[in-house]
mmCIF file of C-alpha atoms in Angstrom:
data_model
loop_
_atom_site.group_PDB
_atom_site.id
_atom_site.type_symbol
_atom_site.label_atom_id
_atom_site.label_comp_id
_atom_site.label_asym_id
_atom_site.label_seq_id
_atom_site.Cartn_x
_atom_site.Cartn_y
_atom_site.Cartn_z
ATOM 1 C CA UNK A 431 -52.709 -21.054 -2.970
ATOM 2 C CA UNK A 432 -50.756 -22.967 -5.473
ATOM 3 C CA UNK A 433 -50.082 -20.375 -7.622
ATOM 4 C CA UNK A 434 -47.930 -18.681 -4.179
ATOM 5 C CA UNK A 435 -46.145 -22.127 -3.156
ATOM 6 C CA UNK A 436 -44.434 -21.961 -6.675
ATOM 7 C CA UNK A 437 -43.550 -18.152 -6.971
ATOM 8 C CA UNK A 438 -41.387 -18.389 -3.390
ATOM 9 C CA UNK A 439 -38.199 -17.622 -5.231
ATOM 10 C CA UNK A 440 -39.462 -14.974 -7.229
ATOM 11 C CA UNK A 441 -40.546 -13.013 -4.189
ATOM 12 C CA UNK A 442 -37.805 -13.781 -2.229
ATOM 13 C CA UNK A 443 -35.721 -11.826 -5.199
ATOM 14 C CA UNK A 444 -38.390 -8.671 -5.049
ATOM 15 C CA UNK A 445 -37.925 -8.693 -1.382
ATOM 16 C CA UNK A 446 -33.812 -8.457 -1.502
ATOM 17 C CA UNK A 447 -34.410 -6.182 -4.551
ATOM 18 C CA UNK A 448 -37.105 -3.690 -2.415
ATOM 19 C CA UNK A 449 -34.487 -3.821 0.636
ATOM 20 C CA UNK A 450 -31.590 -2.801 -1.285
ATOM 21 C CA UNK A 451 -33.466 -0.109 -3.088
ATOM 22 C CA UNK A 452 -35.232 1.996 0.005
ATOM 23 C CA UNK A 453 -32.405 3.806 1.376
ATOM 24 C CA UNK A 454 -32.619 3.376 5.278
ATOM 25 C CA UNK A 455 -32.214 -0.706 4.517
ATOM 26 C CA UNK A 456 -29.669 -0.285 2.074
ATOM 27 C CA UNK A 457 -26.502 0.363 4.458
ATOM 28 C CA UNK A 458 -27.648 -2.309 7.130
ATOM 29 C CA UNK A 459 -28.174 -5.032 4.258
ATOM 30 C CA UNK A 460 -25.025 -4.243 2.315
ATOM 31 C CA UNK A 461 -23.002 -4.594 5.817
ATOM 32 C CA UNK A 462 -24.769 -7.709 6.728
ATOM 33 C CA UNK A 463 -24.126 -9.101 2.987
ATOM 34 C CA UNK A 464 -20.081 -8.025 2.907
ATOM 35 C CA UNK A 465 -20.042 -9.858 6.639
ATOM 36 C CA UNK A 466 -21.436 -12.922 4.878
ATOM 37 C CA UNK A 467 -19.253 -13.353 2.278
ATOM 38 C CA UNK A 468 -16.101 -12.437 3.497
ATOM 39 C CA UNK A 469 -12.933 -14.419 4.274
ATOM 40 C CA UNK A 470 -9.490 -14.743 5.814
ATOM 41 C CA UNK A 471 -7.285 -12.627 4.015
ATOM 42 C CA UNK A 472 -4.485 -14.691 2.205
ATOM 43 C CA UNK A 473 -0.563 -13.988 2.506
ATOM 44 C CA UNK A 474 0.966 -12.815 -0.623
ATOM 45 C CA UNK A 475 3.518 -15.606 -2.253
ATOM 46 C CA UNK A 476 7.016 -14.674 -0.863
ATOM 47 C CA UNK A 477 8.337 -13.815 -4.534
ATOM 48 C CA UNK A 478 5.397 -11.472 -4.649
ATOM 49 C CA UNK A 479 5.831 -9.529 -2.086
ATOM 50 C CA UNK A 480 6.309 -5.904 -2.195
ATOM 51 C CA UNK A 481 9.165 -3.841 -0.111
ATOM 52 C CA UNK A 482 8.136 -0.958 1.022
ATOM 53 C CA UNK A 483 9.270 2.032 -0.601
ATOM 54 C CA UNK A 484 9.819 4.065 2.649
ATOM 55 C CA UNK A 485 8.424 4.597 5.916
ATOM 56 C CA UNK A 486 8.588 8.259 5.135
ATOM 57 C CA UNK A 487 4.544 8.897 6.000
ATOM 58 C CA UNK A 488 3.304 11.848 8.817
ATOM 59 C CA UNK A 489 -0.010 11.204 9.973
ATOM 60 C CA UNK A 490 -2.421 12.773 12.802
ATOM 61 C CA UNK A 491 -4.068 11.347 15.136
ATOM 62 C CA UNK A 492 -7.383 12.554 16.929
ATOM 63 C CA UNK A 493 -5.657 14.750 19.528
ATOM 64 C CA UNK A 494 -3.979 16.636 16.387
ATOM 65 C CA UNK A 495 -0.284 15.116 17.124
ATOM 66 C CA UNK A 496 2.012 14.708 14.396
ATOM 67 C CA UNK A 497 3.199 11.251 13.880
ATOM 68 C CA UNK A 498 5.893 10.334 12.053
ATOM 69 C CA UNK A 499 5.331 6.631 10.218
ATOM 70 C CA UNK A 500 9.211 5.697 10.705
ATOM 71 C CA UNK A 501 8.304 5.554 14.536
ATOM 72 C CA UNK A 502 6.536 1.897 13.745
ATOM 73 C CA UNK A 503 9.825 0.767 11.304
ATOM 74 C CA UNK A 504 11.111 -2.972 12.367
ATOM 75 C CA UNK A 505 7.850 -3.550 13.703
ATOM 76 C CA UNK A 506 4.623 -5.487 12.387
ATOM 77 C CA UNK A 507 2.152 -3.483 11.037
ATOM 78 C CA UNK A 508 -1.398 -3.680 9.840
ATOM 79 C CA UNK A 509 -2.177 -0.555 8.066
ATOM 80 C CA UNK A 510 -6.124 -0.297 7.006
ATOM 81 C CA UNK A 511 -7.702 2.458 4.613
ATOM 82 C CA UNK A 512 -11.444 3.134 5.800
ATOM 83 C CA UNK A 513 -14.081 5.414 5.960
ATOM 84 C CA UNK A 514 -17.624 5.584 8.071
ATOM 85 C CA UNK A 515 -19.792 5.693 5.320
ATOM 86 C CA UNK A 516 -18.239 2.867 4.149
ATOM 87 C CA UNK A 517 -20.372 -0.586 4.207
ATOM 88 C CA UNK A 518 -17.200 -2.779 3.849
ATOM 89 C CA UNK A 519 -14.580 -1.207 6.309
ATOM 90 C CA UNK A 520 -17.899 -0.995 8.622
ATOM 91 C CA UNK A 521 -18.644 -4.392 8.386
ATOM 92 C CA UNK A 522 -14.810 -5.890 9.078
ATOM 93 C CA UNK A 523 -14.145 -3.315 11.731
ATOM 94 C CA UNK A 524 -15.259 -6.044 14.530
ATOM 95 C CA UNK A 525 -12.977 -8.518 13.467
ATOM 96 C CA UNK A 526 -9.907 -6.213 13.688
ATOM 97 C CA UNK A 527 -11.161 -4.640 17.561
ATOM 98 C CA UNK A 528 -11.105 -8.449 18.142
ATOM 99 C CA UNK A 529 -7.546 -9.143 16.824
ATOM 100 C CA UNK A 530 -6.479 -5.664 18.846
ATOM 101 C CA UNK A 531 -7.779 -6.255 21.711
ATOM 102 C CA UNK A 532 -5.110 -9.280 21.574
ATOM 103 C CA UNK A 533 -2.210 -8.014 19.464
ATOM 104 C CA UNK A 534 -2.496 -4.429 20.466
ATOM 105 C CA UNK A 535 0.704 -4.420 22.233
ATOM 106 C CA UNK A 536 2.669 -6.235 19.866
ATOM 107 C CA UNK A 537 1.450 -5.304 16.469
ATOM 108 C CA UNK A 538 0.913 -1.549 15.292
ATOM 109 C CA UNK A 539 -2.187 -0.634 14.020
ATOM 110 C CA UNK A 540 -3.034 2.469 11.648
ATOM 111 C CA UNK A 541 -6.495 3.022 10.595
ATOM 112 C CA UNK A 542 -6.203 5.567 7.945
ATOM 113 C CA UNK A 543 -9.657 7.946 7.031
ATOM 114 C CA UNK A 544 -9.850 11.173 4.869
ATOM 115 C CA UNK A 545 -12.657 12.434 7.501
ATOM 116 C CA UNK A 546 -12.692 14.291 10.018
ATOM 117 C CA UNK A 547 -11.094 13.129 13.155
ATOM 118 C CA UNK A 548 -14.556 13.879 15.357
ATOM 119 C CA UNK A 549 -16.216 11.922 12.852
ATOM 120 C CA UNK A 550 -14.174 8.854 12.729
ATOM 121 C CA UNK A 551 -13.758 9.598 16.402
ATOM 122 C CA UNK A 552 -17.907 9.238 17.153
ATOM 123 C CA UNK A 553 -17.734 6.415 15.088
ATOM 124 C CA UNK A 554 -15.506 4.643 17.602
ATOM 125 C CA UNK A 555 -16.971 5.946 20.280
ATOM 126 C CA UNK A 556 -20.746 4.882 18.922
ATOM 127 C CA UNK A 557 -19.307 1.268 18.112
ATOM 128 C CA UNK A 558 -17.070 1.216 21.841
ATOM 129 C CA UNK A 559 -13.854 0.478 19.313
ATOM 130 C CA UNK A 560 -10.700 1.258 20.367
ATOM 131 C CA UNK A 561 -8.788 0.893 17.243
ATOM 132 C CA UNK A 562 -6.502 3.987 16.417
ATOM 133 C CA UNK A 563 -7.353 6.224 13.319
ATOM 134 C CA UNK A 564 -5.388 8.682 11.968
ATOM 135 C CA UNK A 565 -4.912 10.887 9.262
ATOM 136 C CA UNK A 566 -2.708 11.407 6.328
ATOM 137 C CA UNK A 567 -0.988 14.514 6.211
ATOM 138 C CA UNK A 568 1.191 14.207 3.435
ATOM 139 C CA UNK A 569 1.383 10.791 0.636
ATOM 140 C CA UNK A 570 1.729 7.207 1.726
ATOM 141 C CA UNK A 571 4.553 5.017 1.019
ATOM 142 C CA UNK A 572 4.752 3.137 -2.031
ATOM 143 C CA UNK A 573 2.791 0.365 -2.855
ATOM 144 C CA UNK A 574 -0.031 1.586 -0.034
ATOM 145 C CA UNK A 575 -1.926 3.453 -2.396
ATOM 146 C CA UNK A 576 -5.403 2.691 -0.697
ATOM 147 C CA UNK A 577 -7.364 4.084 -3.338
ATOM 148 C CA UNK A 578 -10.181 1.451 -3.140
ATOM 149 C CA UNK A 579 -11.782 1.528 0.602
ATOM 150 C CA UNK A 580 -11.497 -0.983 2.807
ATOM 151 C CA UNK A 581 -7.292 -1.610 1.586
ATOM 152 C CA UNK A 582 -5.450 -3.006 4.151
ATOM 153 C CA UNK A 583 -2.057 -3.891 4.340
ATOM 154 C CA UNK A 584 0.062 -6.208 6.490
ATOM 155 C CA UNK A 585 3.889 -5.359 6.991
ATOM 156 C CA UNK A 586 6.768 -7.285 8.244
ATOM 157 C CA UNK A 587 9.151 -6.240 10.141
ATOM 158 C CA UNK A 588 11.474 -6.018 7.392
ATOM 159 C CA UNK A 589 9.011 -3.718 5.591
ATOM 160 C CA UNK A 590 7.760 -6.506 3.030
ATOM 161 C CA UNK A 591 3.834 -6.343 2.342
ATOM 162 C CA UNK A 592 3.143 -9.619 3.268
ATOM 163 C CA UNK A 593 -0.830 -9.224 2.733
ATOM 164 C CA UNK A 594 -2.320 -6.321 0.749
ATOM 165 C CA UNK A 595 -6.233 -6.619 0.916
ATOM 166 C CA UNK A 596 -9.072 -5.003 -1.255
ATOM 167 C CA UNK A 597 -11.826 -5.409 0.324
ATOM 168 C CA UNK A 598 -13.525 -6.667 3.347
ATOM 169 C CA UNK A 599 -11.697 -9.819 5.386
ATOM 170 C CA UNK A 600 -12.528 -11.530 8.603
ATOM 171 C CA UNK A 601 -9.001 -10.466 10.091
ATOM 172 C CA UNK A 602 -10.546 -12.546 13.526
ATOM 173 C CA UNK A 603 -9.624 -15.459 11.531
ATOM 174 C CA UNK A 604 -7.212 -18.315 12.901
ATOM 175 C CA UNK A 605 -5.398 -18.083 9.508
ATOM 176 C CA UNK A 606 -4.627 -14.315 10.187
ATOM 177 C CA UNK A 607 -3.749 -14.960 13.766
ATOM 178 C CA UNK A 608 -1.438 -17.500 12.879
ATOM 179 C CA UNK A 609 -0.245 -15.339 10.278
ATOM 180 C CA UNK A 610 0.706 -12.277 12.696
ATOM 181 C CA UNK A 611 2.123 -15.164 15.094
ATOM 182 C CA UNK A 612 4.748 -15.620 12.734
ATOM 183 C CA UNK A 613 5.679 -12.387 11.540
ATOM 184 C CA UNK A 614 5.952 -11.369 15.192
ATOM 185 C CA UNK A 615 8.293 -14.243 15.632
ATOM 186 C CA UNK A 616 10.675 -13.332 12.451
#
């Protein structure tokens, strides 16, 4: 009995290491672990912060329509790079249906996947989001390379990338509320 009371850390560490190796716990853990550890995003420095190249960008949405990214110009924009089988963009993607559900009307969102639009569109349904995803059909804009899933970027309404995010945030955040607060004021 002693010899078990002094090896709690060591199987506490074959326990995470067993759930992260058997496959059906992996993608639950990994979600729950990225939702643990991440943070507010933080707002670029103002002499740091990229312009926009262009707003020369045609997307699709789910119903197939062609939508031209100049349609959002002068406007605040959160632009987010994401995929389903992605554990990070999973795990933030209930902080940002929070922060739509209350900036939807004021702030445009663009969820960006390389899938298919049923698939990202079960996703949504599965989850009850209501975020809108889209896809690329031609090159975005430079800086928004999105290489690296979850990317998001947040864009005045002078086209200045105010926050450009690798990574997995909690965009339900006061900071990022106050954040879009003021940009929507500018």
């Amino acid at each position: 009995m002693k010899l078990f009371k002094n090896q709690w850390s060591n199987i506490i560490i074959i326990v995470i290491i067993l759930v992260m190796v058997i496959p059906q716990t992996r993608k639950p853990v990994q979600i729950f672990v990225n939702k643990l550890i991440s943070f507010a995003p933080s707002v670029n420095d103002e002499e740091n912060q990229e312009k926009l190249a262009s707003y020369d960008w045609i997307l699709e949405d789910k119903r197939g329509k062609r939508i031209e990214f100049s349609e959002f110009e002068n406007e605040v924009i959160v632009v987010n790079f994401w995929a389903t089988w992605c554990p990070p963009c999973i795990a933030e993607m209930p902080s940002f249906q929070e922060v739509y559900e209350d900036y939807g009307e004021k702030v445009r969102f663009v969820f960006v996947s390389g899938e298919q639009h049923q698939t990202t569109d079960n996703y949504m349904k599965r989850k009850r989001f209501t975020l809108p995803s889209y896809k690329m059909r031609t090159k975005a804009p430079e800086p928004m390379l999105g290489k690296t899933l979850p990317t998001t970027y947040v864009i005045s309404k002078s086209g200045n990338i105010v926050i450009d995010k690798v990574g997995s945030a909690d965009w339900n955040s006061d900071s990022f509320r106050s954040t879009l607060d003021k940009l929507l004021q500018e």
